CSV table of C-alpha atoms and ligand atoms in Angstrom, one decimal:
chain,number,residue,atom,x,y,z
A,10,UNK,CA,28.8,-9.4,7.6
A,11,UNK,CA,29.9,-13.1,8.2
A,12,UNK,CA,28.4,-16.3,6.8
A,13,UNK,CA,29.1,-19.7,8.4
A,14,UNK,CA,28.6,-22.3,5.9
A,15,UNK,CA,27.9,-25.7,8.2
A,16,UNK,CA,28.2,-28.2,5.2
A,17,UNK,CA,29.7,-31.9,4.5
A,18,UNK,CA,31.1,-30.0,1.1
A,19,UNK,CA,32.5,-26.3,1.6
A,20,UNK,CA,34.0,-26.3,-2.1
A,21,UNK,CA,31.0,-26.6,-3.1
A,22,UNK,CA,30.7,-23.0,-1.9
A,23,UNK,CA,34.0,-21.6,-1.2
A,24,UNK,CA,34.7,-20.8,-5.2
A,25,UNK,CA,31.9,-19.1,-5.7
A,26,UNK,CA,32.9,-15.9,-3.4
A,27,UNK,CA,36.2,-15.9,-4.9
A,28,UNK,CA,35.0,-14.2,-8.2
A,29,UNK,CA,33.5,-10.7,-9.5
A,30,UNK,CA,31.8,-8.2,-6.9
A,31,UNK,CA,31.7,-10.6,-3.9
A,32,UNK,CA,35.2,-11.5,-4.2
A,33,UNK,CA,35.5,-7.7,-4.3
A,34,UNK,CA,33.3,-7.6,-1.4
A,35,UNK,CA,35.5,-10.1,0.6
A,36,UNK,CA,38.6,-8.5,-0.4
A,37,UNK,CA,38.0,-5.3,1.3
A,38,UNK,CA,36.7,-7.3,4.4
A,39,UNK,CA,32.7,-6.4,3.4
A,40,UNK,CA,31.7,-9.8,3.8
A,41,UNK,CA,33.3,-12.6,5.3
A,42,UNK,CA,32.8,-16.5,4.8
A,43,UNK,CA,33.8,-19.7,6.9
A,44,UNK,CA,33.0,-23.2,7.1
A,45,UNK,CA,32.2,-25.5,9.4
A,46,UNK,CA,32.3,-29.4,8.5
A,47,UNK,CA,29.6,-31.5,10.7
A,48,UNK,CA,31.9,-35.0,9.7
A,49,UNK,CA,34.7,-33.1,11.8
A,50,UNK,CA,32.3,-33.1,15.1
A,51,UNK,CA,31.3,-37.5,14.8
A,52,UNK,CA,32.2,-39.3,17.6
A,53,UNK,CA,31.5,-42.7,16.2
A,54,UNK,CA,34.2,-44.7,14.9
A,55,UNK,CA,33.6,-44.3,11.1
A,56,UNK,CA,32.8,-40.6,11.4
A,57,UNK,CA,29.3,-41.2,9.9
A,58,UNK,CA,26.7,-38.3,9.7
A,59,UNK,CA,24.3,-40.4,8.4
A,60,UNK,CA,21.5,-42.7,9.9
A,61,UNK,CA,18.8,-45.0,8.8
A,62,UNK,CA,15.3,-43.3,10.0
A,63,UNK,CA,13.7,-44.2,13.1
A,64,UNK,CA,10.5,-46.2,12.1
A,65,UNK,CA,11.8,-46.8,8.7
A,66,UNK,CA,11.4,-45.3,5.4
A,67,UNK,CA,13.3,-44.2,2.1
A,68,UNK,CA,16.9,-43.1,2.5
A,69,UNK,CA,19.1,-41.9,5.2
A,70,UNK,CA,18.8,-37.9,7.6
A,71,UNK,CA,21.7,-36.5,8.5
A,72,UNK,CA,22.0,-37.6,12.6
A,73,UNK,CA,21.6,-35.2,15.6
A,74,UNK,CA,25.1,-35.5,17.3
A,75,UNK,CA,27.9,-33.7,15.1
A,76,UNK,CA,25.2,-31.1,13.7
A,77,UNK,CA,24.4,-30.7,18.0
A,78,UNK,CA,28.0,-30.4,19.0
A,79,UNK,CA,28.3,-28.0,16.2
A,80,UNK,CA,25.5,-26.0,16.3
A,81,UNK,CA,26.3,-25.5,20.6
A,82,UNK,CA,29.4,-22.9,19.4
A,83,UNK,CA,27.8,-20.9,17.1
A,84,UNK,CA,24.0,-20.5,19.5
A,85,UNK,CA,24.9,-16.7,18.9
A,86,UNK,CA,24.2,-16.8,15.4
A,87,UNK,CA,21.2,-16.1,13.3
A,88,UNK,CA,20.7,-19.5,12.4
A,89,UNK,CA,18.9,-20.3,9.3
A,90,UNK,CA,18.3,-23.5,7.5
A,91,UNK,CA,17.7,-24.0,3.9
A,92,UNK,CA,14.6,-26.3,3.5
A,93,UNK,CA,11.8,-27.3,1.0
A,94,UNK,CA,9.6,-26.8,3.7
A,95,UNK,CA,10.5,-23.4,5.0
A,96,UNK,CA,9.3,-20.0,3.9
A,97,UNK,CA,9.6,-18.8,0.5
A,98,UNK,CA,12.9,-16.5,0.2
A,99,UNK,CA,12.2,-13.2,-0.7
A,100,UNK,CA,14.1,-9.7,-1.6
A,101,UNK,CA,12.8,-8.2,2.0
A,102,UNK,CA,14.5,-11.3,4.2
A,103,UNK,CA,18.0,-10.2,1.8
A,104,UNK,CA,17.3,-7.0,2.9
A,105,UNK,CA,16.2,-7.8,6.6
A,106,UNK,CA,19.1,-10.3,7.2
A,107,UNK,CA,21.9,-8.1,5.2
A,108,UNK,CA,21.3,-5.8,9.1
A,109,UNK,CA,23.2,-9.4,10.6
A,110,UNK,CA,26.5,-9.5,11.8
A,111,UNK,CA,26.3,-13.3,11.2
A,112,UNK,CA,24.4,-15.4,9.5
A,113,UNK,CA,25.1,-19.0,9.9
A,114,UNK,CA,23.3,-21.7,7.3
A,115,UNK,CA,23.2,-25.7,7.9
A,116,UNK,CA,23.0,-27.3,4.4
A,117,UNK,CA,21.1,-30.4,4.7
A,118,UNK,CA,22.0,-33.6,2.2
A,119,UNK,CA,20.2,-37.2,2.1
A,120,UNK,CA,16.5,-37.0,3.5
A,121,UNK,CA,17.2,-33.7,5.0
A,122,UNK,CA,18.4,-33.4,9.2
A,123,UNK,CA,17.1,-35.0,11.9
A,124,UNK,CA,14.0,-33.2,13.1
A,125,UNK,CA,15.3,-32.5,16.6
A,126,UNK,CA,18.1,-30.4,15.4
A,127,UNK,CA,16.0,-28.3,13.6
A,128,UNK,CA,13.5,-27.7,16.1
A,129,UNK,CA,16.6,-26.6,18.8
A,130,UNK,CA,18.6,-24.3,16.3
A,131,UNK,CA,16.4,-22.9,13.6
A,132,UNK,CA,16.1,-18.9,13.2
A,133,UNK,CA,14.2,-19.1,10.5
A,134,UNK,CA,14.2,-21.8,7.6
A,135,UNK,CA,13.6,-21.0,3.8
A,136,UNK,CA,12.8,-22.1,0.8
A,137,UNK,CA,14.4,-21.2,-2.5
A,138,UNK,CA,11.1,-22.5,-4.7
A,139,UNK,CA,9.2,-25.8,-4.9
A,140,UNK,CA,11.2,-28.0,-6.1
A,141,UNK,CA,13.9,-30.4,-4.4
A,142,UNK,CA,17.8,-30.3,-4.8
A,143,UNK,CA,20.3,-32.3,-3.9
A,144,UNK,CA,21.6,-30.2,-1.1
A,145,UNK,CA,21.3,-27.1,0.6
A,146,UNK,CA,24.7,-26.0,-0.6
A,147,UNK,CA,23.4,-24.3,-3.8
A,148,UNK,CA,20.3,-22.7,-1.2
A,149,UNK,CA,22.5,-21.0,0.8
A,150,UNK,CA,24.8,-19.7,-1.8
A,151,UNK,CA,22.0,-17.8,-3.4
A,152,UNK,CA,20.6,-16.5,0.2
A,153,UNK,CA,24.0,-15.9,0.8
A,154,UNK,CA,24.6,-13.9,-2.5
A,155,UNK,CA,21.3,-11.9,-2.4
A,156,UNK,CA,21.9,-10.9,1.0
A,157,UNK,CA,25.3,-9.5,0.4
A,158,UNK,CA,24.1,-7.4,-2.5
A,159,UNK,CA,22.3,-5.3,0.1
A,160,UNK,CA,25.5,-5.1,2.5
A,161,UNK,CA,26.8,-1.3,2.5
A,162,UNK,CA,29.4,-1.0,0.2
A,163,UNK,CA,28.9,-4.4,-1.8
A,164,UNK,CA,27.5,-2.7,-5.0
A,165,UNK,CA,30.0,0.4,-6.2
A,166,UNK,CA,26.5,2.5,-6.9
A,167,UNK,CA,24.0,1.4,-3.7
A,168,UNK,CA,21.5,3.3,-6.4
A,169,UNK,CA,21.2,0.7,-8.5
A,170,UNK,CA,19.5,-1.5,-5.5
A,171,UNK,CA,17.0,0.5,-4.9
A,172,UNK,CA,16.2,0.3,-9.2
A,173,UNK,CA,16.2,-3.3,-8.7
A,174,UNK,CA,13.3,-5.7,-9.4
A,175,UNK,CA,10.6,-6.3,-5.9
A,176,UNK,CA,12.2,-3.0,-5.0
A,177,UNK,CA,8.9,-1.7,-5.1
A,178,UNK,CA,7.1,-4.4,-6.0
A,179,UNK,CA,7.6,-4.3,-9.8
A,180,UNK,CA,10.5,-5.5,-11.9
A,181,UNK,CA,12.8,-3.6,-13.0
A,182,UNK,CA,12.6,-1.5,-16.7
A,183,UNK,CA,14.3,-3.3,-19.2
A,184,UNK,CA,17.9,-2.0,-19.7
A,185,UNK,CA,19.4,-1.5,-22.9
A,186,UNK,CA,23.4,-1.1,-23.3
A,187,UNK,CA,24.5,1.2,-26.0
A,188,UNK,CA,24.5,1.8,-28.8
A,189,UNK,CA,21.4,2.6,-29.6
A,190,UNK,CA,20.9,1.1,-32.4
A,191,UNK,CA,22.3,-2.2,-33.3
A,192,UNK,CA,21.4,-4.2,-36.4
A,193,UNK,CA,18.7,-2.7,-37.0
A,194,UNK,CA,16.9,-2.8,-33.7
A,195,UNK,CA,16.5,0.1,-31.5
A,196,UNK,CA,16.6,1.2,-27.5
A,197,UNK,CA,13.5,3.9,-26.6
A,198,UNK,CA,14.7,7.6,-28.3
A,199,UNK,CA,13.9,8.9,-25.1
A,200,UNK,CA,16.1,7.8,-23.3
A,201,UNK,CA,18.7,9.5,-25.2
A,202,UNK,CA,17.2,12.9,-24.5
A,203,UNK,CA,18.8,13.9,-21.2
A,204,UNK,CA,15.0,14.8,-19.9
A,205,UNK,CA,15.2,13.3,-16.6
A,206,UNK,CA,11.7,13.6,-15.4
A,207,UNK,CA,10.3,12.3,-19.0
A,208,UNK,CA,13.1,9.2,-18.6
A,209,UNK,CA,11.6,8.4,-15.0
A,210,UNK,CA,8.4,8.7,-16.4
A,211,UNK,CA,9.0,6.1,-19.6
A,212,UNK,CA,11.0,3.8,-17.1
A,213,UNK,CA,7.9,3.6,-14.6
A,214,UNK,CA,5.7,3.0,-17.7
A,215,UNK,CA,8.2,-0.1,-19.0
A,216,UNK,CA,8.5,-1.4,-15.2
A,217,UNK,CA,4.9,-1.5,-15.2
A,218,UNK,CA,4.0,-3.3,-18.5
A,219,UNK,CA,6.7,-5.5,-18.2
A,220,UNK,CA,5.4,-6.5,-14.5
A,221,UNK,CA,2.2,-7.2,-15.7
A,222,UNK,CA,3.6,-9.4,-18.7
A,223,UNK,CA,5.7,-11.8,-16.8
A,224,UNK,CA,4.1,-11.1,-13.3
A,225,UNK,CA,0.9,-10.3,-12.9
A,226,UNK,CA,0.7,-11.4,-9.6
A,227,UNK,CA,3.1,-9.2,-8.3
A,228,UNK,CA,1.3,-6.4,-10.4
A,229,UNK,CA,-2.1,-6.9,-8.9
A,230,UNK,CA,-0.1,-6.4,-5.3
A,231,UNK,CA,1.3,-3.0,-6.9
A,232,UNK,CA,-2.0,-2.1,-7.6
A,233,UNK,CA,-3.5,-3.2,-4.7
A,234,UNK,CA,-1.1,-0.2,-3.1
A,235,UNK,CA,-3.1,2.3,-4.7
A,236,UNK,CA,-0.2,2.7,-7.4
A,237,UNK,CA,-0.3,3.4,-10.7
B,27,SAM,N1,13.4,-35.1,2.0
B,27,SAM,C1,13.3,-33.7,2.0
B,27,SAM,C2,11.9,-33.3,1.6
B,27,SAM,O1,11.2,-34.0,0.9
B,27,SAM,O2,11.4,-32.2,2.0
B,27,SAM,C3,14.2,-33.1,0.9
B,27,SAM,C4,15.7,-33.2,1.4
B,27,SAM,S1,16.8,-32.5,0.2
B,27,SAM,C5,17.1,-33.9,-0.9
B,27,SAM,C6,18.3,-32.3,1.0
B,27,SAM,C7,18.5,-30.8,1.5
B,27,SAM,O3,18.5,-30.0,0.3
B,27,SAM,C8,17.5,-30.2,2.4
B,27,SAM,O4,17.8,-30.6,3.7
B,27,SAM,C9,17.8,-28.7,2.2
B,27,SAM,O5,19.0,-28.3,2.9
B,27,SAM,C10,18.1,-28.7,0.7
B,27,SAM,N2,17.0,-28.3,-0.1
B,27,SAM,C11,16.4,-29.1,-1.1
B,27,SAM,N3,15.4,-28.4,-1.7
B,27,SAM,C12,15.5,-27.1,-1.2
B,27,SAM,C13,14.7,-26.0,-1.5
B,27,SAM,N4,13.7,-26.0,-2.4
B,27,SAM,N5,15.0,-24.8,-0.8
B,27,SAM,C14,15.9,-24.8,0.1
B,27,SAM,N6,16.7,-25.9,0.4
B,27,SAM,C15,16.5,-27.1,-0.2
């Protein structure tokens, strides 16, 4: 799987694959990541990106021509653009887009990108939550990163995805590391039995009550399943 990162600040990015399992993951060649700078594609004189908006209004959008020239190489791409506006990002796109070969992301700054652009190029566009950041740098990173959790081979055990909160629609059971007991505060007694079927059993029970705590929207969708 390779990401193409089309941002005005790649180190913003870069570092962040360097380190613990993706860094792992790029090391044996499971993912891949490059970078593509739209300042590098300007044809004006001061290699600006940015313009004043046609018809006026507050701050500047990033201009159509380098993000065009750019976005002309890479057409074969699944394109996706990180946006306040798009689609909430969920567990099934990581899943669905972790089946890409490449998966190119255009991080917007300012006002956001010129209208046009997005209209030509977009794939898909997503949303992270409802709120605004400064750039889609940080977006991308975390589509990026939740995506490659679900590429074959990224996780050493590909068991513990399918354990994984919105698996199934609930979150996960709380975890507990050992020791059991540790100042004077203990982990489930069950779960020290070696009872496998009873284990499942309590962890289904904890995934379900701790679902309903912090999310009972997404337990009323369990429900609605006809689970229990
Ligand atoms: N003026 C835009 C608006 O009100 O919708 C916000 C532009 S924002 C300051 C600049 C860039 O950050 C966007 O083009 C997008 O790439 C990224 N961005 C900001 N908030 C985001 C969010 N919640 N999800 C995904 N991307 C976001």
């Amino acid at each position: 799987m390779r990401f193409t990162f089309v941002t005005l600040f790649p180190e913003l990015i870069s570092d962040y694959f360097e380190h613990s399992i993706l860094g792992i993951a790029k090391n044996k060649g499971l993912i891949q990541t490059e970078f593509e700078n739209p300042r590098e594609y300007t044809t004006n004189k001061h290699n600006k990106v940015d313009e004043y908006q046609v018809g006026g209004g507050a701050g500047l959008v990033m201009m159509p021509q380098p993000l065009m020239d750019l976005l002309e190489k890479h057409k074969d791409k699944h394109i996706v653009f990180p946006a306040p506006a798009g689609k909430p990002f969920r567990q099934n796109d990581a899943v669905r887009l972790s089946r890409k070969k490449e998966v190119l992301f255009v991080c917007g700054r300012y006002e956001g990108i010129d209208e046009r652009v997005v209209e030509k190029y977009a794939d898909e566009l997503f949303s992270i939550g409802d709120f605004i950041l400064t750039g889609g740098e940080l977006a991308s990173t975390v589509m990026a990163d939740a995506i490659s959790r679900n590429v074959d081979g990224v996780l050493g055990n590909m068991e513990s995805l399918s354990e994984e909160s919105f698996n199934d629609a609930l979150l996960e059971a709380p975890s507990f590391a050992k020791p059991k007991d540790f100042r004077n505060l203990s982990a489930p007694s069950e779960l020290l039995k070696g009872n496998h079927s009873k284990i499942a059993e309590l962890k289904n029970a904890m995934a379900m009550a701790k679902t309903k705590f912090f999310r009972p929207d997404l337990y009323r969708k369990y429900r609605a399943q006809g689970k229990r």
